[in-house]
Short mmCIF file of N, CA and C in Angstrom, two decimals:
data_model
loop_
_atom_site.label_atom_id
_atom_site.label_comp_id
_atom_site.label_asym_id
_atom_site.label_seq_id
_atom_site.Cartn_x
_atom_site.Cartn_y
_atom_site.Cartn_z
N LYS A 1 10.38 -35.56 -20.34
CA LYS A 1 10.33 -33.98 -20.57
C LYS A 1 9.05 -33.44 -20.49
N PRO A 2 8.05 -33.93 -20.62
CA PRO A 2 6.64 -33.07 -20.19
C PRO A 2 6.48 -32.80 -18.65
N ALA A 3 7.03 -33.67 -17.93
CA ALA A 3 6.82 -33.03 -16.64
C ALA A 3 7.93 -31.86 -16.33
N ASP A 4 8.93 -31.69 -16.90
CA ASP A 4 9.75 -30.68 -16.76
C ASP A 4 9.02 -29.35 -17.33
N SER A 5 8.56 -29.58 -18.29
CA SER A 5 7.85 -28.46 -19.04
C SER A 5 6.58 -27.95 -18.37
N LYS A 6 5.90 -28.95 -17.55
CA LYS A 6 4.72 -28.57 -16.55
C LYS A 6 5.58 -27.71 -15.61
N LYS A 7 6.47 -28.31 -14.94
CA LYS A 7 7.12 -27.72 -13.75
C LYS A 7 7.53 -26.30 -14.22
N ASN A 8 8.27 -26.08 -15.52
CA ASN A 8 8.48 -24.98 -15.78
C ASN A 8 7.47 -23.90 -15.82
N GLU A 9 6.25 -24.28 -16.30
CA GLU A 9 4.97 -23.37 -16.62
C GLU A 9 4.41 -22.94 -15.03
N THR A 10 4.76 -24.16 -14.19
CA THR A 10 4.06 -23.77 -12.95
C THR A 10 5.04 -22.52 -12.24
N ALA A 11 6.42 -22.72 -12.38
CA ALA A 11 7.46 -21.64 -11.87
C ALA A 11 7.09 -20.32 -12.45
N SER A 12 7.01 -20.22 -13.68
CA SER A 12 6.59 -19.10 -14.48
C SER A 12 5.23 -18.52 -13.95
N ALA A 13 4.33 -19.31 -13.94
CA ALA A 13 2.82 -18.51 -13.59
C ALA A 13 3.23 -17.92 -12.11
N LYS A 14 3.92 -18.91 -11.17
CA LYS A 14 4.08 -18.28 -9.84
C LYS A 14 4.97 -17.05 -9.63
N LYS A 15 5.77 -17.00 -10.63
CA LYS A 15 6.66 -15.68 -10.88
C LYS A 15 5.58 -14.48 -11.46
N ARG A 16 4.98 -14.67 -12.47
CA ARG A 16 3.96 -14.02 -12.85
C ARG A 16 3.08 -13.13 -11.71
N ARG A 17 2.36 -14.28 -10.93
CA ARG A 17 1.96 -13.93 -10.11
C ARG A 17 2.37 -13.16 -8.98
N LYS A 18 3.47 -13.43 -8.61
CA LYS A 18 4.38 -12.70 -7.55
C LYS A 18 4.42 -11.18 -8.06
N LYS A 19 4.81 -10.88 -9.35
CA LYS A 19 5.02 -9.85 -9.71
C LYS A 19 3.83 -8.95 -9.96
N ALA A 20 2.86 -9.41 -10.36
CA ALA A 20 1.65 -8.90 -10.30
C ALA A 20 1.19 -8.53 -8.95
N LEU A 21 1.25 -9.01 -7.90
CA LEU A 21 0.88 -8.78 -6.49
C LEU A 21 1.96 -7.67 -6.01
N GLU A 22 3.11 -7.56 -6.57
CA GLU A 22 4.04 -6.75 -6.20
C GLU A 22 3.65 -5.39 -6.78
N VAL A 23 3.27 -5.23 -8.00
CA VAL A 23 2.87 -4.10 -8.62
C VAL A 23 1.38 -3.64 -8.05
N LEU A 24 0.44 -4.55 -7.90
CA LEU A 24 -0.62 -4.10 -7.14
C LEU A 24 -0.30 -3.39 -5.91
N GLU A 25 0.52 -3.87 -5.08
CA GLU A 25 1.00 -3.22 -3.65
C GLU A 25 1.41 -1.91 -4.07
N LYS A 26 2.33 -1.77 -4.80
CA LYS A 26 2.86 -0.40 -5.15
C LYS A 26 1.80 0.62 -5.60
N VAL A 27 0.81 0.02 -6.15
CA VAL A 27 -0.14 1.37 -6.38
C VAL A 27 -1.26 1.11 -5.34
N GLY A 28 -1.29 0.40 -4.68
CA GLY A 28 -2.24 0.48 -3.31
C GLY A 28 -3.58 -0.32 -3.50
N LEU A 29 -3.32 -1.58 -4.57
CA LEU A 29 -4.42 -2.19 -4.84
C LEU A 29 -4.46 -3.85 -4.34
N SER A 30 -3.48 -4.04 -3.55
CA SER A 30 -3.01 -5.60 -3.34
C SER A 30 -4.40 -6.04 -2.51
N GLU A 31 -5.09 -5.74 -1.79
CA GLU A 31 -6.19 -5.93 -1.26
C GLU A 31 -7.39 -6.18 -2.16
N HIS A 32 -7.14 -5.76 -3.34
CA HIS A 32 -8.18 -5.88 -4.60
C HIS A 32 -7.72 -7.02 -5.59
N ALA A 33 -6.83 -7.52 -5.27
CA ALA A 33 -6.20 -8.40 -6.30
C ALA A 33 -7.34 -9.47 -6.84
N HIS A 34 -8.38 -9.97 -6.02
CA HIS A 34 -9.16 -11.13 -6.37
C HIS A 34 -10.19 -10.40 -7.03
N LYS A 35 -10.65 -9.29 -7.40
CA LYS A 35 -11.61 -8.69 -7.94
C LYS A 35 -11.44 -8.53 -9.27
N ARG A 36 -12.70 -8.56 -10.02
CA ARG A 36 -12.56 -8.44 -11.47
C ARG A 36 -12.96 -6.95 -11.86
N PRO A 37 -12.55 -6.37 -12.94
CA PRO A 37 -12.34 -5.40 -13.49
C PRO A 37 -13.75 -4.46 -13.12
N ASN A 38 -14.93 -5.19 -13.51
CA ASN A 38 -16.13 -4.79 -13.17
C ASN A 38 -16.46 -4.22 -11.85
N GLN A 39 -15.73 -4.88 -10.77
CA GLN A 39 -15.99 -4.58 -9.47
C GLN A 39 -15.04 -3.59 -8.66
N LEU A 40 -14.15 -2.86 -9.87
CA LEU A 40 -13.48 -1.91 -9.34
C LEU A 40 -14.09 -0.38 -9.80
N SER A 41 -13.56 0.56 -8.91
CA SER A 41 -13.97 2.08 -9.47
C SER A 41 -13.32 2.29 -10.52
N GLY A 42 -13.48 3.46 -10.82
CA GLY A 42 -12.96 4.02 -12.07
C GLY A 42 -11.12 4.59 -11.54
N GLY A 43 -11.21 5.09 -10.45
CA GLY A 43 -9.95 5.46 -9.88
C GLY A 43 -8.90 4.04 -9.85
N GLN A 44 -9.70 2.98 -9.27
CA GLN A 44 -8.83 1.70 -9.08
C GLN A 44 -8.33 1.27 -10.35
N MET A 45 -9.30 1.21 -11.08
CA MET A 45 -9.02 0.85 -12.81
C MET A 45 -7.62 1.67 -13.35
N GLN A 46 -7.84 2.99 -13.04
CA GLN A 46 -6.71 3.61 -13.42
C GLN A 46 -5.19 3.35 -12.86
N ARG A 47 -5.49 2.94 -11.72
CA ARG A 47 -4.15 2.44 -10.79
C ARG A 47 -3.82 1.04 -11.34
N VAL A 48 -4.77 0.17 -12.03
CA VAL A 48 -4.42 -0.86 -12.24
C VAL A 48 -3.93 -0.90 -13.75
N ALA A 49 -4.27 0.20 -14.51
CA ALA A 49 -3.33 0.36 -15.65
C ALA A 49 -1.95 0.83 -15.55
N ILE A 50 -1.85 1.61 -14.25
CA ILE A 50 -0.45 1.89 -14.13
C ILE A 50 0.50 0.77 -13.62
N ALA A 51 -0.37 -0.24 -12.72
CA ALA A 51 0.42 -1.43 -12.46
C ALA A 51 0.81 -2.04 -13.65
N ARG A 52 -0.12 -2.19 -14.52
CA ARG A 52 0.31 -2.94 -15.69
C ARG A 52 1.45 -2.41 -16.43
N ALA A 53 1.50 -0.92 -16.49
CA ALA A 53 2.68 -0.39 -16.94
C ALA A 53 3.82 -0.67 -16.41
N LEU A 54 3.86 -1.06 -15.20
CA LEU A 54 5.30 -0.95 -14.28
C LEU A 54 5.41 -2.52 -14.16
N ALA A 55 4.92 -3.28 -14.72
CA ALA A 55 4.92 -4.84 -14.76
C ALA A 55 6.56 -5.25 -14.94
N ASN A 56 7.01 -4.56 -16.02
CA ASN A 56 8.20 -4.73 -16.76
C ASN A 56 9.15 -3.78 -16.27
N ASP A 57 9.16 -3.32 -15.21
CA ASP A 57 10.14 -2.43 -14.68
C ASP A 57 10.69 -1.54 -15.63
N PRO A 58 9.88 -0.63 -16.42
CA PRO A 58 10.34 0.19 -17.43
C PRO A 58 11.46 1.35 -16.88
N ASP A 59 12.29 1.78 -17.62
CA ASP A 59 13.29 3.01 -17.42
C ASP A 59 12.26 4.16 -17.40
N ILE A 60 11.40 4.39 -18.49
CA ILE A 60 10.60 5.36 -18.70
C ILE A 60 9.23 5.13 -18.82
N LEU A 61 8.41 5.64 -17.87
CA LEU A 61 6.91 5.47 -17.84
C LEU A 61 6.06 6.51 -18.41
N LEU A 62 5.40 6.33 -19.60
CA LEU A 62 4.67 7.20 -20.45
C LEU A 62 3.16 7.11 -19.77
N ALA A 63 2.66 8.40 -19.31
CA ALA A 63 1.53 8.38 -18.73
C ALA A 63 0.64 9.35 -19.31
N ASP A 64 -0.33 8.92 -20.08
CA ASP A 64 -1.46 9.74 -20.91
C ASP A 64 -2.63 10.03 -20.20
N GLU A 65 -2.65 11.27 -19.57
CA GLU A 65 -3.77 11.77 -18.99
C GLU A 65 -4.22 10.62 -17.57
N PRO A 66 -3.10 10.41 -16.86
CA PRO A 66 -3.07 9.50 -15.69
C PRO A 66 -4.21 9.84 -14.49
N THR A 67 -4.37 11.37 -14.60
CA THR A 67 -5.36 11.90 -13.44
C THR A 67 -6.71 12.43 -14.14
N GLY A 68 -6.76 12.13 -15.44
CA GLY A 68 -8.06 12.65 -16.31
C GLY A 68 -9.42 12.51 -15.78
N SER A 69 -9.59 10.95 -15.41
CA SER A 69 -10.89 10.53 -15.02
C SER A 69 -11.23 10.14 -13.53
N VAL A 70 -10.12 10.85 -12.59
CA VAL A 70 -10.12 10.48 -11.18
C VAL A 70 -10.60 11.50 -10.40
N ASP A 71 -10.81 11.33 -9.23
CA ASP A 71 -11.03 12.57 -8.32
C ASP A 71 -9.94 13.23 -7.84
N ARG A 72 -9.88 14.28 -7.30
CA ARG A 72 -8.73 15.06 -6.44
C ARG A 72 -7.65 14.08 -5.63
N LYS A 73 -8.47 13.22 -4.91
CA LYS A 73 -7.61 12.55 -4.02
C LYS A 73 -6.86 11.16 -4.55
N THR A 74 -7.83 10.61 -5.51
CA THR A 74 -7.08 9.49 -6.26
C THR A 74 -5.58 10.36 -7.43
N ALA A 75 -6.04 11.22 -7.83
CA ALA A 75 -4.93 12.18 -8.73
C ALA A 75 -3.77 12.54 -7.89
N ASP A 76 -4.16 12.84 -6.50
CA ASP A 76 -3.11 13.13 -5.63
C ASP A 76 -2.12 11.64 -5.40
N TYR A 77 -3.07 10.73 -5.29
CA TYR A 77 -2.18 9.31 -5.08
C TYR A 77 -1.29 8.91 -5.97
N ILE A 78 -1.77 9.21 -7.23
CA ILE A 78 -1.24 8.89 -8.43
C ILE A 78 0.00 9.75 -8.63
N TYR A 79 -0.22 10.90 -8.44
CA TYR A 79 1.11 11.84 -8.39
C TYR A 79 2.12 11.51 -7.36
N ASP A 80 1.53 11.15 -6.23
CA ASP A 80 2.78 10.85 -5.13
C ASP A 80 3.31 9.47 -5.58
N LEU A 81 2.52 8.57 -6.14
CA LEU A 81 3.16 7.34 -6.66
C LEU A 81 4.19 7.65 -7.67
N PHE A 82 3.89 8.50 -8.47
CA PHE A 82 5.15 8.72 -9.82
C PHE A 82 6.21 9.32 -9.01
N VAL A 83 6.06 10.25 -7.87
CA VAL A 83 7.26 10.80 -7.18
C VAL A 83 7.86 9.81 -6.57
N ARG A 84 7.48 8.96 -6.02
CA ARG A 84 8.08 7.76 -5.19
C ARG A 84 8.82 6.88 -6.42
N LEU A 85 8.28 6.53 -7.41
CA LEU A 85 8.99 5.66 -8.48
C LEU A 85 10.01 6.35 -9.03
N ASN A 86 9.96 7.61 -9.20
CA ASN A 86 10.92 8.46 -9.71
C ASN A 86 12.22 8.48 -8.70
N GLN A 87 11.94 8.73 -7.40
CA GLN A 87 12.97 8.90 -6.19
C GLN A 87 13.46 7.51 -6.00
N GLU A 88 12.51 6.60 -5.83
CA GLU A 88 13.32 5.33 -5.23
C GLU A 88 13.80 4.36 -6.58
N LYS A 89 13.49 4.36 -7.59
CA LYS A 89 13.75 3.77 -8.84
C LYS A 89 14.59 4.42 -9.78
N GLY A 90 14.34 5.59 -9.78
CA GLY A 90 14.83 6.33 -10.67
C GLY A 90 14.33 6.44 -12.14
N GLN A 91 13.09 6.22 -12.26
CA GLN A 91 12.33 5.81 -13.27
C GLN A 91 11.96 7.36 -13.73
N THR A 92 11.92 7.62 -15.18
CA THR A 92 11.67 8.98 -15.57
C THR A 92 9.98 8.75 -16.02
N ILE A 93 9.28 9.67 -15.49
CA ILE A 93 7.85 9.75 -15.80
C ILE A 93 7.46 10.75 -16.88
N VAL A 94 6.77 10.53 -17.85
CA VAL A 94 6.69 11.53 -18.90
C VAL A 94 4.97 11.51 -18.55
N ILE A 95 4.48 12.59 -18.28
CA ILE A 95 2.89 13.03 -18.18
C ILE A 95 2.47 13.78 -19.15
N VAL A 96 1.49 13.25 -19.98
CA VAL A 96 0.65 14.35 -20.83
C VAL A 96 -0.67 14.46 -20.11
N THR A 97 -0.88 15.72 -19.88
CA THR A 97 -1.92 15.96 -19.21
C THR A 97 -2.69 17.59 -19.37
N HIS A 98 -3.88 17.67 -19.32
CA HIS A 98 -4.51 18.96 -19.26
C HIS A 98 -4.83 19.33 -17.81
N ASP A 99 -4.47 18.49 -16.87
CA ASP A 99 -4.61 18.94 -15.26
C ASP A 99 -3.71 19.87 -14.97
N THR A 100 -4.32 21.35 -14.91
CA THR A 100 -3.45 22.22 -14.47
C THR A 100 -2.75 22.24 -13.00
N THR A 101 -3.69 21.56 -12.03
CA THR A 101 -3.04 21.33 -10.85
C THR A 101 -2.02 20.50 -10.78
N LEU A 102 -2.23 19.35 -11.56
CA LEU A 102 -0.90 18.42 -11.55
C LEU A 102 0.28 19.04 -12.12
N ALA A 103 -0.06 19.84 -13.23
CA ALA A 103 1.11 20.45 -13.84
C ALA A 103 2.02 21.50 -13.08
N LYS A 104 1.13 21.75 -12.06
CA LYS A 104 1.83 23.01 -11.07
C LYS A 104 2.73 22.33 -10.06
N LYS A 105 2.86 21.06 -9.98
CA LYS A 105 3.56 20.27 -8.95
C LYS A 105 4.81 19.99 -9.48
N VAL A 106 4.93 19.48 -10.86
CA VAL A 106 5.89 18.84 -11.47
C VAL A 106 7.27 19.69 -11.66
N LYS A 107 8.40 19.10 -11.79
CA LYS A 107 9.59 19.83 -11.98
C LYS A 107 9.71 20.75 -13.27
N ARG A 108 9.03 20.07 -14.38
CA ARG A 108 9.59 20.72 -15.57
C ARG A 108 8.23 20.30 -16.46
N VAL A 109 7.80 21.36 -17.24
CA VAL A 109 6.40 21.04 -17.95
C VAL A 109 7.24 21.69 -19.50
N VAL A 110 6.77 21.02 -20.47
CA VAL A 110 6.91 21.21 -21.77
C VAL A 110 5.63 21.54 -22.35
N ALA A 111 4.97 22.54 -22.75
CA ALA A 111 3.94 22.99 -23.58
C ALA A 111 4.02 22.71 -25.24
N ILE A 112 3.10 22.26 -25.78
CA ILE A 112 3.27 21.94 -27.24
C ILE A 112 1.96 22.55 -27.70
N ARG A 113 2.29 23.37 -28.80
CA ARG A 113 1.35 23.85 -29.55
C ARG A 113 1.54 23.83 -30.96
N ASP A 114 0.39 23.48 -31.38
CA ASP A 114 0.44 23.02 -32.98
C ASP A 114 1.85 22.12 -33.36
N GLY A 115 1.48 21.10 -32.40
CA GLY A 115 2.72 20.11 -32.69
C GLY A 115 4.21 20.31 -32.33
N LYS A 116 4.33 21.63 -31.99
CA LYS A 116 5.43 22.08 -31.68
C LYS A 116 6.00 22.68 -30.16
N ILE A 117 7.16 22.41 -29.68
CA ILE A 117 7.56 22.90 -28.14
C ILE A 117 7.11 24.47 -28.46
N SER A 118 6.20 24.75 -27.31
CA SER A 118 5.92 26.35 -27.30
C SER A 118 6.83 26.97 -26.30
N SER A 119 6.74 26.51 -25.23
CA SER A 119 7.37 27.07 -24.06
C SER A 119 7.93 26.06 -23.01
N GLU A 120 8.74 26.32 -21.99
CA GLU A 120 9.10 25.52 -21.13
C GLU A 120 8.98 26.00 -19.57
N ARG A 121 8.47 25.30 -18.84
CA ARG A 121 8.27 25.88 -17.24
C ARG A 121 8.99 24.90 -16.41
N ILE A 122 9.75 25.61 -15.51
CA ILE A 122 10.71 24.94 -14.51
C ILE A 122 10.29 25.16 -13.07
N LEU A 123 9.81 24.24 -12.39
CA LEU A 123 9.22 24.47 -11.07
C LEU A 123 10.37 25.42 -10.36
N LYS A 124 9.74 26.57 -9.63
CA LYS A 124 10.55 27.42 -8.61
C LYS A 124 11.05 26.75 -7.34
N GLU A 125 12.18 27.14 -7.23
CA GLU A 125 13.01 26.36 -6.25
C GLU A 125 12.24 26.33 -4.78
N GLU A 126 11.61 27.48 -4.56
CA GLU A 126 10.70 27.65 -3.27
C GLU A 126 9.75 26.63 -3.09
N TYR A 127 9.07 26.05 -4.38
CA TYR A 127 8.04 24.89 -4.29
C TYR A 127 8.58 23.50 -4.38
N SER A 128 9.79 23.38 -4.77
CA SER A 128 10.09 22.16 -5.12
C SER A 128 10.17 21.23 -3.71
N ASP A 129 10.16 21.60 -2.58
CA ASP A 129 10.12 20.80 -1.46
C ASP A 129 8.60 20.69 -0.81
N MET A 130 7.68 21.51 -1.53
CA MET A 130 6.47 21.27 -1.32
C MET A 130 5.56 20.23 -2.47
N SER A 131 6.26 20.10 -3.48
CA SER A 131 5.52 19.24 -4.30
C SER A 131 5.15 17.81 -3.85
N ASN A 132 5.57 17.38 -3.00
CA ASN A 132 4.78 16.17 -2.58
C ASN A 132 4.21 16.47 -1.03
N ALA A 133 4.00 17.43 -0.62
CA ALA A 133 3.19 17.99 0.69
C ALA A 133 1.56 17.72 0.66
N ALA A 134 1.26 17.09 1.10
CA ALA A 134 -0.26 16.78 0.87
C ALA A 134 -1.12 17.81 1.45
N ALA A 135 -0.68 18.42 2.29
CA ALA A 135 -1.61 19.71 2.72
C ALA A 135 -1.62 20.84 1.93
N VAL A 136 -0.96 21.01 1.12
CA VAL A 136 -0.77 22.01 0.18
C VAL A 136 -2.02 22.11 -0.90
N ASN A 137 -2.68 23.08 -0.80
CA ASN A 137 -4.01 23.43 -1.74
C ASN A 137 -3.23 23.87 -3.09
N TRP A 138 -3.01 23.13 -4.11
CA TRP A 138 -2.13 23.50 -5.24
C TRP A 138 -3.06 24.42 -6.05
N GLN A 139 -4.51 24.27 -6.14
CA GLN A 139 -5.22 24.72 -6.81
C GLN A 139 -5.43 26.53 -6.58
N ASP A 140 -5.18 26.64 -5.24
CA ASP A 140 -5.10 28.05 -4.85
C ASP A 140 -3.69 28.71 -5.02
N ILE A 141 -2.70 28.07 -5.10
CA ILE A 141 -1.18 28.74 -5.61
C ILE A 141 -1.04 29.17 -6.88
N GLY A 142 -0.69 30.58 -6.92
CA GLY A 142 -0.20 30.93 -8.10
C GLY A 142 0.70 30.30 -8.93
N GLU A 143 1.41 30.98 -9.81
CA GLU A 143 2.58 30.58 -10.71
C GLU A 143 3.46 29.98 -9.77
N THR A 144 3.75 28.52 -9.99
CA THR A 144 4.92 27.68 -9.26
C THR A 144 5.95 27.46 -10.05
N GLN A 145 5.86 27.85 -11.45
CA GLN A 145 7.10 27.71 -12.21
C GLN A 145 7.57 29.07 -12.98
N GLU A 146 8.87 28.85 -13.21
CA GLU A 146 9.28 30.01 -14.23
C GLU A 146 8.94 29.66 -15.74
N GLU A 147 8.38 30.44 -16.53
CA GLU A 147 8.02 30.07 -17.95
C GLU A 147 9.50 30.68 -18.88
N TYR A 148 9.88 29.77 -19.78
CA TYR A 148 10.77 30.23 -20.68
C TYR A 148 10.36 29.95 -22.31
N ALA A 149 10.67 30.89 -22.97
CA ALA A 149 10.46 30.78 -24.56
C ALA A 149 11.59 29.81 -25.00
N ILE A 150 11.13 29.06 -26.03
CA ILE A 150 11.83 28.19 -26.71
C ILE A 150 12.51 28.60 -28.31
N VAL A 151 13.79 28.47 -28.53
CA VAL A 151 14.44 28.63 -29.78
C VAL A 151 14.38 27.37 -30.31
N ASP A 152 13.63 27.17 -31.43
CA ASP A 152 13.57 25.77 -32.14
C ASP A 152 14.69 25.48 -32.77
N ARG A 153 15.02 24.49 -33.58
CA ARG A 153 16.17 24.17 -34.38
C ARG A 153 16.41 25.07 -35.57
N ALA A 154 15.49 25.77 -36.12
CA ALA A 154 15.60 26.50 -37.14
C ALA A 154 15.90 27.81 -36.72
N GLY A 155 15.92 28.16 -35.33
CA GLY A 155 16.21 29.50 -34.78
C GLY A 155 15.34 30.39 -34.52
N ARG A 156 14.20 29.84 -34.82
CA ARG A 156 12.72 30.61 -34.51
C ARG A 156 12.33 30.58 -33.04
N VAL A 157 11.88 31.62 -32.36
CA VAL A 157 11.52 31.90 -30.98
C VAL A 157 10.08 31.41 -31.05
N GLN A 158 9.81 30.56 -30.05
CA GLN A 158 8.54 30.20 -29.67
C GLN A 158 8.03 30.91 -28.64
N ILE A 159 6.95 31.81 -28.73
CA ILE A 159 6.57 32.67 -27.71
C ILE A 159 5.38 32.11 -27.11
N PRO A 160 5.43 31.91 -25.60
CA PRO A 160 4.16 31.32 -25.24
C PRO A 160 2.81 31.97 -25.54
N ARG A 161 1.84 31.36 -25.94
CA ARG A 161 0.28 31.90 -26.27
C ARG A 161 0.00 33.00 -25.28
N ASP A 162 0.02 32.98 -23.86
CA ASP A 162 -0.43 33.92 -22.94
C ASP A 162 0.42 35.09 -23.06
N LEU A 163 1.79 35.29 -23.20
CA LEU A 163 2.62 36.29 -23.35
C LEU A 163 2.23 36.93 -24.71
N LEU A 164 2.01 36.19 -26.00
CA LEU A 164 1.55 36.85 -27.09
C LEU A 164 0.32 37.66 -27.00
N ASP A 165 -0.74 36.94 -26.02
CA ASP A 165 -2.05 37.62 -25.94
C ASP A 165 -1.92 39.00 -25.00
N LYS A 166 -1.11 38.92 -24.04
CA LYS A 166 -0.63 40.18 -23.31
C LYS A 166 -0.06 41.45 -24.10
N LEU A 167 0.77 40.82 -25.20
CA LEU A 167 1.62 42.09 -26.17
C LEU A 167 0.37 42.27 -27.14
N GLU A 168 -0.74 41.92 -27.33
CA GLU A 168 -1.67 42.45 -28.10
C GLU A 168 -1.24 42.69 -29.59
N LEU A 169 -0.60 41.53 -29.96
CA LEU A 169 -0.03 41.97 -31.33
C LEU A 169 -1.19 41.69 -32.28
N SER A 170 -1.19 42.17 -33.26
CA SER A 170 -2.19 41.99 -34.41
C SER A 170 -1.21 41.39 -35.46
N GLY A 171 -1.67 40.39 -36.41
CA GLY A 171 -0.58 39.96 -37.33
C GLY A 171 0.40 38.85 -36.95
N ASN A 172 1.59 38.90 -37.67
CA ASN A 172 2.42 38.00 -37.29
C ASN A 172 3.86 38.52 -37.09
N LYS A 173 3.95 39.94 -37.22
CA LYS A 173 5.12 40.45 -37.05
C LYS A 173 5.34 41.27 -35.63
N VAL A 174 6.57 40.88 -35.08
CA VAL A 174 6.85 41.85 -33.89
C VAL A 174 7.88 42.64 -34.01
#
């Protein structure tokens, strides 16, 4: 039995290594598989974190500030990776971000203020085909989404902050 146990461990290790190489390939880092973390750039380490998250083939990927510490080129690569995962594997990607350029590209943005949903923005149809076009300068494009007010469960309307500012309301009565 010890020989069988050792054989199973070897097969399991080979399977894990194969999976690790697959996810590194997915994030564009297969040529760096032999490197230690301290030999990788910040953007490469961010992609390794994404590879780790993909290792178990999740149906939903939660990405907290995935582009927060990387340059624009790497941020675009990460976004393109998320688009591919969504299209090819049907994975749902939930991104938490303050990156306004990234937020302009996605199909749906849910804004949260004071722990509550304050508004929802949906990508305008004319921009949906451009969302993964590398030549588009998303920083220079104006509004790519339609913004909607939200009615919460208690029947209260959550009005987006910028609309409240435009209305120049004083106090809390409308």
